[in-house]
Short mmCIF file of N, CA and C and ligand atoms in Angstrom, two decimals:
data_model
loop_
_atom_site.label_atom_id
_atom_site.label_comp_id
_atom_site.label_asym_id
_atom_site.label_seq_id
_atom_site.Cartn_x
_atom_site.Cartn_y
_atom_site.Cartn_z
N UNK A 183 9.67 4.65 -14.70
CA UNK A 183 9.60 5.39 -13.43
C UNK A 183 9.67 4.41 -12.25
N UNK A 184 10.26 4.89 -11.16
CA UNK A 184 10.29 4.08 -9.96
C UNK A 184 9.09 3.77 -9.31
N UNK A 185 8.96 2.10 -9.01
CA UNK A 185 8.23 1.91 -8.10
C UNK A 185 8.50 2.45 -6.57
N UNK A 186 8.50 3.38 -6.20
CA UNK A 186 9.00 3.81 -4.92
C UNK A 186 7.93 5.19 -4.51
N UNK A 187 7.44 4.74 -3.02
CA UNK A 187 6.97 5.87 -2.59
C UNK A 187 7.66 6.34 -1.26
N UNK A 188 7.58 7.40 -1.13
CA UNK A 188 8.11 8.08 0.20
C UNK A 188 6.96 8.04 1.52
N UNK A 189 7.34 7.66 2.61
CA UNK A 189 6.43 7.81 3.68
C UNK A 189 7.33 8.62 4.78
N UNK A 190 6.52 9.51 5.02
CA UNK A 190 7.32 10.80 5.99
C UNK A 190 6.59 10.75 7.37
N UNK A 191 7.12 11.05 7.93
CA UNK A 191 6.59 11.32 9.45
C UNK A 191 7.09 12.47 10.05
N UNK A 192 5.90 13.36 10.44
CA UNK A 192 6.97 14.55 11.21
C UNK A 192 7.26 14.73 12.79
N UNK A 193 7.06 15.54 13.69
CA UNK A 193 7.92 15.51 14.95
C UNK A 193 7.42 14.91 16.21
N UNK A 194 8.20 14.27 16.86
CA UNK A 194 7.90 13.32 18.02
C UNK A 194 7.26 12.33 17.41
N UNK A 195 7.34 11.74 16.34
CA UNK A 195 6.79 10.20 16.13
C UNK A 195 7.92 9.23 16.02
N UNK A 196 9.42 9.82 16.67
CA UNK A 196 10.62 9.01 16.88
C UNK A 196 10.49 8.73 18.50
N UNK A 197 9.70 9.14 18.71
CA UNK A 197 9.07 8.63 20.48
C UNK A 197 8.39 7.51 20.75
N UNK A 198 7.46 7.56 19.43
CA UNK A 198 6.61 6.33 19.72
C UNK A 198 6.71 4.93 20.34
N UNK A 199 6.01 4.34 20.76
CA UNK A 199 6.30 2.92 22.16
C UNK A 199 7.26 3.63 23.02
N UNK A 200 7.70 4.51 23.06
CA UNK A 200 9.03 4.94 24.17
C UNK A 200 8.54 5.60 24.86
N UNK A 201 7.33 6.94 24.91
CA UNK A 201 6.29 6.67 26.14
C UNK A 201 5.11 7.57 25.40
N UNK A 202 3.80 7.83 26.65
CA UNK A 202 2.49 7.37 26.37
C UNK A 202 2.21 6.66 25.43
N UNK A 203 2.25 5.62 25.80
CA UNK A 203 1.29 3.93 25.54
C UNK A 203 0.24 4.17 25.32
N UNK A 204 -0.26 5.10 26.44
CA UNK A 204 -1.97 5.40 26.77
C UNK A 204 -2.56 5.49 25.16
N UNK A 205 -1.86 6.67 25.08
CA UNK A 205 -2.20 7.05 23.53
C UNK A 205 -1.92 6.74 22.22
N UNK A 206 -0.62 6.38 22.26
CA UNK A 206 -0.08 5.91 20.85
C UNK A 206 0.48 4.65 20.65
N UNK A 207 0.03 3.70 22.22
CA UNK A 207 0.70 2.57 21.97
C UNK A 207 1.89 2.22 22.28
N UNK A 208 2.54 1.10 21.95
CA UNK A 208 3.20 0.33 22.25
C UNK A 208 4.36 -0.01 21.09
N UNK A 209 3.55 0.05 19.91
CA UNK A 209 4.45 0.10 18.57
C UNK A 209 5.51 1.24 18.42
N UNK A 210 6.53 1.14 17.86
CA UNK A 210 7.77 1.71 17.48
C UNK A 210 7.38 2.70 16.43
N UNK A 211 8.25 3.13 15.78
CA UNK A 211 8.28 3.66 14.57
C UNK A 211 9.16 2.71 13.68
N UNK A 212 10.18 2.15 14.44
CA UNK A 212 10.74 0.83 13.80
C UNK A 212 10.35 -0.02 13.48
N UNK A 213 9.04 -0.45 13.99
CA UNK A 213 8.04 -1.43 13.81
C UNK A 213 7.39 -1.06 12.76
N UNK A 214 6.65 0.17 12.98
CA UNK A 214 6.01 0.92 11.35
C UNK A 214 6.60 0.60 10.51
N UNK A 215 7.70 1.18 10.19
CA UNK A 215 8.66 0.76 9.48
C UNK A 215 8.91 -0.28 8.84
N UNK A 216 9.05 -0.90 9.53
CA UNK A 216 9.56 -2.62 9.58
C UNK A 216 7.73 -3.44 8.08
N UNK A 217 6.40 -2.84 9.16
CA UNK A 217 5.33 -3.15 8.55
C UNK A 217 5.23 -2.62 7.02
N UNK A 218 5.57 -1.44 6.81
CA UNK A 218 5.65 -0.73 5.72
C UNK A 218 6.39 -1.24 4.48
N UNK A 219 7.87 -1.39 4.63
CA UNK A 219 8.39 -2.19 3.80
C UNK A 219 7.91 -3.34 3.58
N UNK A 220 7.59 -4.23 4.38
CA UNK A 220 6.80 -5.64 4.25
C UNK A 220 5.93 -5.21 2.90
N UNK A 221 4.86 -4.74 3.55
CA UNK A 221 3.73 -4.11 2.46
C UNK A 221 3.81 -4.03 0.99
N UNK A 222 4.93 -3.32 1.20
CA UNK A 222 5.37 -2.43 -0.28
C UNK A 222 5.91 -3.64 -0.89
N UNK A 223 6.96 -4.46 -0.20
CA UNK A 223 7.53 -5.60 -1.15
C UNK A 223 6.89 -6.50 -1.43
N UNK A 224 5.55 -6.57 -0.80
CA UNK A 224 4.14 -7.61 -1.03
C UNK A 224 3.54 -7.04 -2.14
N UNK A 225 3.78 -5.86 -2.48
CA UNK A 225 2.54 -5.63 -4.03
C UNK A 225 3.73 -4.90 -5.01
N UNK A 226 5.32 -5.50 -4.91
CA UNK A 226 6.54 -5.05 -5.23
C UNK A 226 6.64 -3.89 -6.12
N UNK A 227 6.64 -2.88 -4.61
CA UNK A 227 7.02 -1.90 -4.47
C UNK A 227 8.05 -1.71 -3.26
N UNK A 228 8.53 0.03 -3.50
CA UNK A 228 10.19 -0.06 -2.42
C UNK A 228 9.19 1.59 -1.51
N UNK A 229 9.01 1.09 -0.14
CA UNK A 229 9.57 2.43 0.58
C UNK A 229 10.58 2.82 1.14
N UNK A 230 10.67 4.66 0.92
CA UNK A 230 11.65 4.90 1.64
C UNK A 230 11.05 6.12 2.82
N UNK A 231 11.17 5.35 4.29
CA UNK A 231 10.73 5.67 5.12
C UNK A 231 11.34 6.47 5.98
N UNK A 232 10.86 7.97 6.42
CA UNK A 232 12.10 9.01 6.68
C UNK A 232 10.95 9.50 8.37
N UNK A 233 12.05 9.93 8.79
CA UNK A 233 11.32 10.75 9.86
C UNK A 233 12.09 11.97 10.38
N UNK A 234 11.18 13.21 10.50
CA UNK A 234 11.88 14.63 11.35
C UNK A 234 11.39 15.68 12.05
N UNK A 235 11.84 16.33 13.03
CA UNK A 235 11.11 16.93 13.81
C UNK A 235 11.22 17.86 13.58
N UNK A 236 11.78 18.65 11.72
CA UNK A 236 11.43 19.78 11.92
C UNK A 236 10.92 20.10 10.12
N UNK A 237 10.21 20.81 10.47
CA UNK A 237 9.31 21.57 9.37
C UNK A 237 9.74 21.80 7.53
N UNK A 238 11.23 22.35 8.00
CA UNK A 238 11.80 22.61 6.62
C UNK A 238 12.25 21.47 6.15
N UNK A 239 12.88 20.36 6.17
CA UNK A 239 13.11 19.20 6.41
C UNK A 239 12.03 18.56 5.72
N UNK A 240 11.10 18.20 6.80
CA UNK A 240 9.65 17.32 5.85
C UNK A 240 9.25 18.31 4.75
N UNK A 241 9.26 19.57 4.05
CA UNK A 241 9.35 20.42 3.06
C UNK A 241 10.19 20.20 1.78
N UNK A 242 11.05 19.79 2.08
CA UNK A 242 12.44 19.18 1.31
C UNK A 242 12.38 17.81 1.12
N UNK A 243 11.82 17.04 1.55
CA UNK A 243 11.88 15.77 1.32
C UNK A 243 10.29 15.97 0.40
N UNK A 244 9.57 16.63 0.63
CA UNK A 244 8.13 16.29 -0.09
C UNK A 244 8.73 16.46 -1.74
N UNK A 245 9.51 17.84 -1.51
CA UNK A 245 10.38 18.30 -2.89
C UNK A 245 11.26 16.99 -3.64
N UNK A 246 12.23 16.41 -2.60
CA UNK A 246 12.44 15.43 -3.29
C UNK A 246 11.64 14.61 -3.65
N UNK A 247 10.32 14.32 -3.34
CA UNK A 247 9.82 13.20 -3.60
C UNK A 247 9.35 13.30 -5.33
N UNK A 248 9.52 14.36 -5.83
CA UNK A 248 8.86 14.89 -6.85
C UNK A 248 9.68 14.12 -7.56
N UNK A 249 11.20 13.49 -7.74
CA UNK A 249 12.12 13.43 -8.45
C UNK A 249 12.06 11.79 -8.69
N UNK A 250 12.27 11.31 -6.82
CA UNK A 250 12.30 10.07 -6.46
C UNK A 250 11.10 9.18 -6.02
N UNK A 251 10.29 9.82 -5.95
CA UNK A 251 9.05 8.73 -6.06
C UNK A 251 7.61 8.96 -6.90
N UNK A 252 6.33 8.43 -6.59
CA UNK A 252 5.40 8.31 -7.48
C UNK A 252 4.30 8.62 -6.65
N UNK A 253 4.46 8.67 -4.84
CA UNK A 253 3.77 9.10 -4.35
C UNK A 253 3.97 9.04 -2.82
N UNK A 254 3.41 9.84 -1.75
CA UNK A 254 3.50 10.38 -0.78
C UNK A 254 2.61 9.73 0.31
N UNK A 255 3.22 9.07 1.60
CA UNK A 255 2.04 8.93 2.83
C UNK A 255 2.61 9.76 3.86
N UNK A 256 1.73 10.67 4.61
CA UNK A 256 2.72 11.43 5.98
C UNK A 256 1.95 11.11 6.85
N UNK A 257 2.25 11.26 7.85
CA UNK A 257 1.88 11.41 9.16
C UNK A 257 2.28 12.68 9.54
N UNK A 258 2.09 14.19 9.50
CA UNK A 258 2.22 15.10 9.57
C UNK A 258 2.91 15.95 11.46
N UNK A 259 2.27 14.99 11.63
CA UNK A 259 2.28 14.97 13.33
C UNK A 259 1.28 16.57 13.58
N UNK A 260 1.85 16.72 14.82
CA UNK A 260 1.80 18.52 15.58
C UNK A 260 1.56 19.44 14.00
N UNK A 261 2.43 19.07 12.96
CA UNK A 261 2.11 20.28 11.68
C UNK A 261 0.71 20.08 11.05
N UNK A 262 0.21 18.93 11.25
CA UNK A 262 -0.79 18.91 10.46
C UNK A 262 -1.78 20.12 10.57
N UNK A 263 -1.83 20.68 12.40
CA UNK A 263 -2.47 21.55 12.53
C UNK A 263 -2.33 23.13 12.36
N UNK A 264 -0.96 22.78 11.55
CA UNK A 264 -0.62 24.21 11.97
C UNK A 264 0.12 24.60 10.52
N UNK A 265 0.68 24.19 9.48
CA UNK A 265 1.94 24.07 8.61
C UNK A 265 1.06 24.40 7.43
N UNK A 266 0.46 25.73 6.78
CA UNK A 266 0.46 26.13 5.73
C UNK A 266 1.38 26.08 4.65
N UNK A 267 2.64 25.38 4.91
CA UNK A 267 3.47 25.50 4.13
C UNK A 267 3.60 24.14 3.92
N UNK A 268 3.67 22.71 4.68
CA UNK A 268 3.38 21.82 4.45
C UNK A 268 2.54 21.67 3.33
N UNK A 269 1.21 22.03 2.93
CA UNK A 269 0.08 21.92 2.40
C UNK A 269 1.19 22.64 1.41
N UNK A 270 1.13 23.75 1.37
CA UNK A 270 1.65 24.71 -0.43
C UNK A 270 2.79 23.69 -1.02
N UNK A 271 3.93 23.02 -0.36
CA UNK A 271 4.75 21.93 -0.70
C UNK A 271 3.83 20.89 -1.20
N UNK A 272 3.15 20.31 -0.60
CA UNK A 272 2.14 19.17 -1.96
C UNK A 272 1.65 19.60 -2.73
N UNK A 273 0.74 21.02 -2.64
CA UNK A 273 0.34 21.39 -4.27
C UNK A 273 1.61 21.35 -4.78
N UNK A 274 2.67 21.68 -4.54
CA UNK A 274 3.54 22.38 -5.55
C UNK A 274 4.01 21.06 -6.45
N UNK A 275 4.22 19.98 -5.93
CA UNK A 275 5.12 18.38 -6.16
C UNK A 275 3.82 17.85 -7.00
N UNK A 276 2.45 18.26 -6.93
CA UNK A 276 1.40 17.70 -7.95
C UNK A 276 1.57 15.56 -7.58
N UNK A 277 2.12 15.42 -6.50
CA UNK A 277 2.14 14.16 -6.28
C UNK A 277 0.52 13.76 -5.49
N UNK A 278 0.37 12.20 -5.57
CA UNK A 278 -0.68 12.13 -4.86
C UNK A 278 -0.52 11.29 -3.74
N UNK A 279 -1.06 12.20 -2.33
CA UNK A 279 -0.55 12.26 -1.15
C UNK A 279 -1.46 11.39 -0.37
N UNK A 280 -1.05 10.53 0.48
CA UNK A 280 -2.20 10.18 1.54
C UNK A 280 -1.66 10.47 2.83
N UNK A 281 -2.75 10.91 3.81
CA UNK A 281 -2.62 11.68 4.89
C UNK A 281 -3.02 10.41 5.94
N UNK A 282 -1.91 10.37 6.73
CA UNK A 282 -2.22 9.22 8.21
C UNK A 282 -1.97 9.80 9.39
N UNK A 283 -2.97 9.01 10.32
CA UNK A 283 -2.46 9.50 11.64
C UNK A 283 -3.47 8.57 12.68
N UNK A 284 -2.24 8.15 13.38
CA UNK A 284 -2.57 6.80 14.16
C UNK A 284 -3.93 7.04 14.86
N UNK A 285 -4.23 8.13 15.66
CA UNK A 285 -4.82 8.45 16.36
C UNK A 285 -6.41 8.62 15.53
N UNK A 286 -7.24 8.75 15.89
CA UNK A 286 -8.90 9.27 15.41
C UNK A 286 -8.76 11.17 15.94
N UNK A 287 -8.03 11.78 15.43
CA UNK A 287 -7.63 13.33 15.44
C UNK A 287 -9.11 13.90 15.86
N UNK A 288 -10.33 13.42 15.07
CA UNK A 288 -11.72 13.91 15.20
C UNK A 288 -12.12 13.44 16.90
N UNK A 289 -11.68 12.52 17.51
CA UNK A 289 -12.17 12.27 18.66
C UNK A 289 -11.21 13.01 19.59
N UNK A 290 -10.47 14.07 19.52
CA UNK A 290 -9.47 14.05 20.35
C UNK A 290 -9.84 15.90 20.62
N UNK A 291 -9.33 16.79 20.95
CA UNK A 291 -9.07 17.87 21.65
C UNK A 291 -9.99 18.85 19.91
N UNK A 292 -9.91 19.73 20.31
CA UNK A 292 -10.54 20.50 18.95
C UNK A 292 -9.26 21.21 18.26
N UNK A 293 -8.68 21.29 18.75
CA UNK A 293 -7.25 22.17 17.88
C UNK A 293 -6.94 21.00 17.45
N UNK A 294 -7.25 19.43 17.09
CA UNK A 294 -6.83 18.08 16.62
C UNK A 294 -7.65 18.29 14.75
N UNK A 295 -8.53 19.29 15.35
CA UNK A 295 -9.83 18.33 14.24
C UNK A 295 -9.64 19.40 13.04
N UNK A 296 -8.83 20.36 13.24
CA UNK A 296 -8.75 21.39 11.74
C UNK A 296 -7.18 19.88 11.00
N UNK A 297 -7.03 20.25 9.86
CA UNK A 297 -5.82 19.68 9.00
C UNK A 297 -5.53 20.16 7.63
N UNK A 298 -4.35 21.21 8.00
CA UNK A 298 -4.06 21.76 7.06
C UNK A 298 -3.66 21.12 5.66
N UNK A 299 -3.38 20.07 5.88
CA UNK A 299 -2.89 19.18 4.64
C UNK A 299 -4.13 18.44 4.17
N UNK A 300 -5.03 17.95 4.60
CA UNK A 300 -6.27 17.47 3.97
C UNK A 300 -6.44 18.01 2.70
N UNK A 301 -6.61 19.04 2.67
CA UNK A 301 -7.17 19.79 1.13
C UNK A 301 -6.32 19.32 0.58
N UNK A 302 -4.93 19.08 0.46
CA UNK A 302 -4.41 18.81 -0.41
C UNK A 302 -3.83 16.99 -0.54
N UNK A 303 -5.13 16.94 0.33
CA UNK A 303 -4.32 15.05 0.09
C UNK A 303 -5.61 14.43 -1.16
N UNK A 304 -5.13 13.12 -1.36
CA UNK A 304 -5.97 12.31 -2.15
C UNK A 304 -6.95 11.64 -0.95
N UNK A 305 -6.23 11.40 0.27
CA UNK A 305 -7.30 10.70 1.27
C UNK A 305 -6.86 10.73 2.36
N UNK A 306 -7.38 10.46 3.20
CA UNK A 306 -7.08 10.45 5.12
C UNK A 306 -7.43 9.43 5.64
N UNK A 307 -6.21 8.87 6.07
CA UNK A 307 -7.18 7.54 7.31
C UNK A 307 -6.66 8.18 8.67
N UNK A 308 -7.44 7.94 9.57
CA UNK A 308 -7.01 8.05 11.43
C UNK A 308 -7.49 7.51 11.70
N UNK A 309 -6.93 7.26 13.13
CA UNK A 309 -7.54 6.27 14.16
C UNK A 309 -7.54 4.83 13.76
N UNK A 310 -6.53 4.10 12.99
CA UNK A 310 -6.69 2.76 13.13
C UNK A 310 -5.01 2.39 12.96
N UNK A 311 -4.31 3.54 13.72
CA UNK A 311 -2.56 3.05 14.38
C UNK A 311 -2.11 2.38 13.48
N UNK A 312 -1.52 1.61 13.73
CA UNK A 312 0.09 1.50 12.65
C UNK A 312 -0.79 0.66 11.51
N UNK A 313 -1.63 0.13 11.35
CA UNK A 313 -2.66 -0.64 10.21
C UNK A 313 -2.66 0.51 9.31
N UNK A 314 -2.92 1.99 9.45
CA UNK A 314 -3.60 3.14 8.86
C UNK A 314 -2.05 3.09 7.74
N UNK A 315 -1.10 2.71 7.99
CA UNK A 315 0.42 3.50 7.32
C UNK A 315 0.51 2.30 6.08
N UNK A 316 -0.19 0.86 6.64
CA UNK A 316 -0.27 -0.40 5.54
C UNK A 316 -1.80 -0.01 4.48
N UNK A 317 -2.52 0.39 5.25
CA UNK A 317 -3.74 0.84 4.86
C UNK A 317 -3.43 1.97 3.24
N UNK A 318 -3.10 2.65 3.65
CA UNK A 318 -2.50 3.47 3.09
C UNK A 318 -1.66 3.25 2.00
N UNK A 319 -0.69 2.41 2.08
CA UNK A 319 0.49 1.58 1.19
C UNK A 319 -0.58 0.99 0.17
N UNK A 320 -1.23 0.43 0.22
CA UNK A 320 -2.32 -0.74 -0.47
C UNK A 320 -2.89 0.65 -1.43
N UNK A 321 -3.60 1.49 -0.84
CA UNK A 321 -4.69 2.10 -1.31
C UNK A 321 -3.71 2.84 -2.60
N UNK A 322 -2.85 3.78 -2.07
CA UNK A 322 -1.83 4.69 -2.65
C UNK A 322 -1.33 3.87 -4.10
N UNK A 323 -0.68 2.55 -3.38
CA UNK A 323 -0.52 1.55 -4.56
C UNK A 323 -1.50 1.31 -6.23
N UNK A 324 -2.42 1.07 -5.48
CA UNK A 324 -3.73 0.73 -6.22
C UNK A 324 -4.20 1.42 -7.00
N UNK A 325 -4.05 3.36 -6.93
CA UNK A 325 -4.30 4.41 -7.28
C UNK A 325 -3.63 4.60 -8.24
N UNK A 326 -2.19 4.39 -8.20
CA UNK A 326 -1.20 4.51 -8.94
C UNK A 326 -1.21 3.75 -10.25
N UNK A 327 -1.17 2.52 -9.63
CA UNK A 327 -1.52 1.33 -10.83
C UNK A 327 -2.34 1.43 -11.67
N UNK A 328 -3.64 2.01 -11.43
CA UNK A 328 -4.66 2.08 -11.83
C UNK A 328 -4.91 3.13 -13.04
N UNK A 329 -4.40 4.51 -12.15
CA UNK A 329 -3.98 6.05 -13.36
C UNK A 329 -3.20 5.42 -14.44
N UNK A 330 -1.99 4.53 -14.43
CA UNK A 330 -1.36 4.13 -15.56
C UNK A 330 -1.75 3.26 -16.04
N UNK A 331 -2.58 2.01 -15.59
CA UNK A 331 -2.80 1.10 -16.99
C UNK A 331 -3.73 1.57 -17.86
O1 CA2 B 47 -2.36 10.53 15.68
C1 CA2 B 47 -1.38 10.91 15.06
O2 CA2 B 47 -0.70 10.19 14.32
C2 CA2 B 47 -0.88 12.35 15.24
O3 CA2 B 47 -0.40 12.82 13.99
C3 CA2 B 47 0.23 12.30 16.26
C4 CA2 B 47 0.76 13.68 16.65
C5 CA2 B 47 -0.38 14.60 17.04
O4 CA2 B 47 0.12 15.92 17.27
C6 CA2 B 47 -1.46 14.67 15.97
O5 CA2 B 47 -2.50 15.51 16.43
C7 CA2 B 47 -2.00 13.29 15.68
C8 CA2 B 47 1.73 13.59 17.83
C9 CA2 B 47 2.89 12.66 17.60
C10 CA2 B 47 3.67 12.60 18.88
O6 CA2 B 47 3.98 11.26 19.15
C11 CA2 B 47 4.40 10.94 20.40
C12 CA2 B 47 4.74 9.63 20.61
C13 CA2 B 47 5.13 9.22 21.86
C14 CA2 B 47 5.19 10.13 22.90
C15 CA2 B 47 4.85 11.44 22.68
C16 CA2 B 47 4.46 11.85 21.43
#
């Protein structure tokens, strides 16, 4: 089976460093990116790092992931709060998912702090920005390795 996990991002995180700084910084998504693969080829493994701003889309790729990888990191964006169907797509793929998001979601507005995908992740990091997506890579890794030896 492939060493390969999928890391998804869903809408307006192709904005990122391009504006409010205030909030999300200064980093790219190219940069994520850029950190992510590093990661993965440090404990040699391959990501394949996708991003989209719309719903059915990150739905379809979770589906593919069932085929082409071993496991899942999203950044859900805006859906996290809202995408019941997001969530029914990971039960369905039985993959094990980790849930990111740059921001600390719990310190932020209250329509931040519900997450529809939680229930169905293996774990959640927020609030520690583009570290949370390497954070994540390591942990996900480790999990994996671990169920099979
Ligand atoms: O903190 C996170 O990673 C979020 O998933 C980011 C989402 C937000 O809706 C979630 O509550 C928390 C928003 C991503 C939008 O990113 C932008 C980047 C630059 C400019 C505007 C939006």
């Amino acid at each position: 089976m492939t060493n390969t996990l999928f890391v998804l991002n869903g809408p307006n995180l192709n904005m990122l460093g391009l504006r409010e700084p205030g909030i999300y910084g200064s980093t790219t998504l190219n940069d994520i990116r850029d950190m992510c693969l590093e990661k993965a080829a440090s404990m040699g493994w391959t990501v394949d790092f996708r991003q989209s701003n719309h719903e059915g889309v990150l739905i379809d790729w979770i589906h593919e992931a069932r085929e082409k990888s071993r496991g899942i990191i999203i950044n859900p964006a805006a859906y996290t709060h809202t995408s019941v169907a997001l969530q029914d797509a990971i039960r369905a793929v039985s993959l094990p998912v980790i849930e990111v998001h740059l921001s600390n979601i719990h310190a932020r507005e209250s329509f931040r702090h519900h997450s529809y995908v939680s229930p169905a992740a293996l774990g959640v990091i927020c609030g520690l920005n583009a570290k949370g997506y390497t954070v994540a890579i390591e942990a996900l890794v480790e999990h994996l390795e671990k169920s099979q030896a």
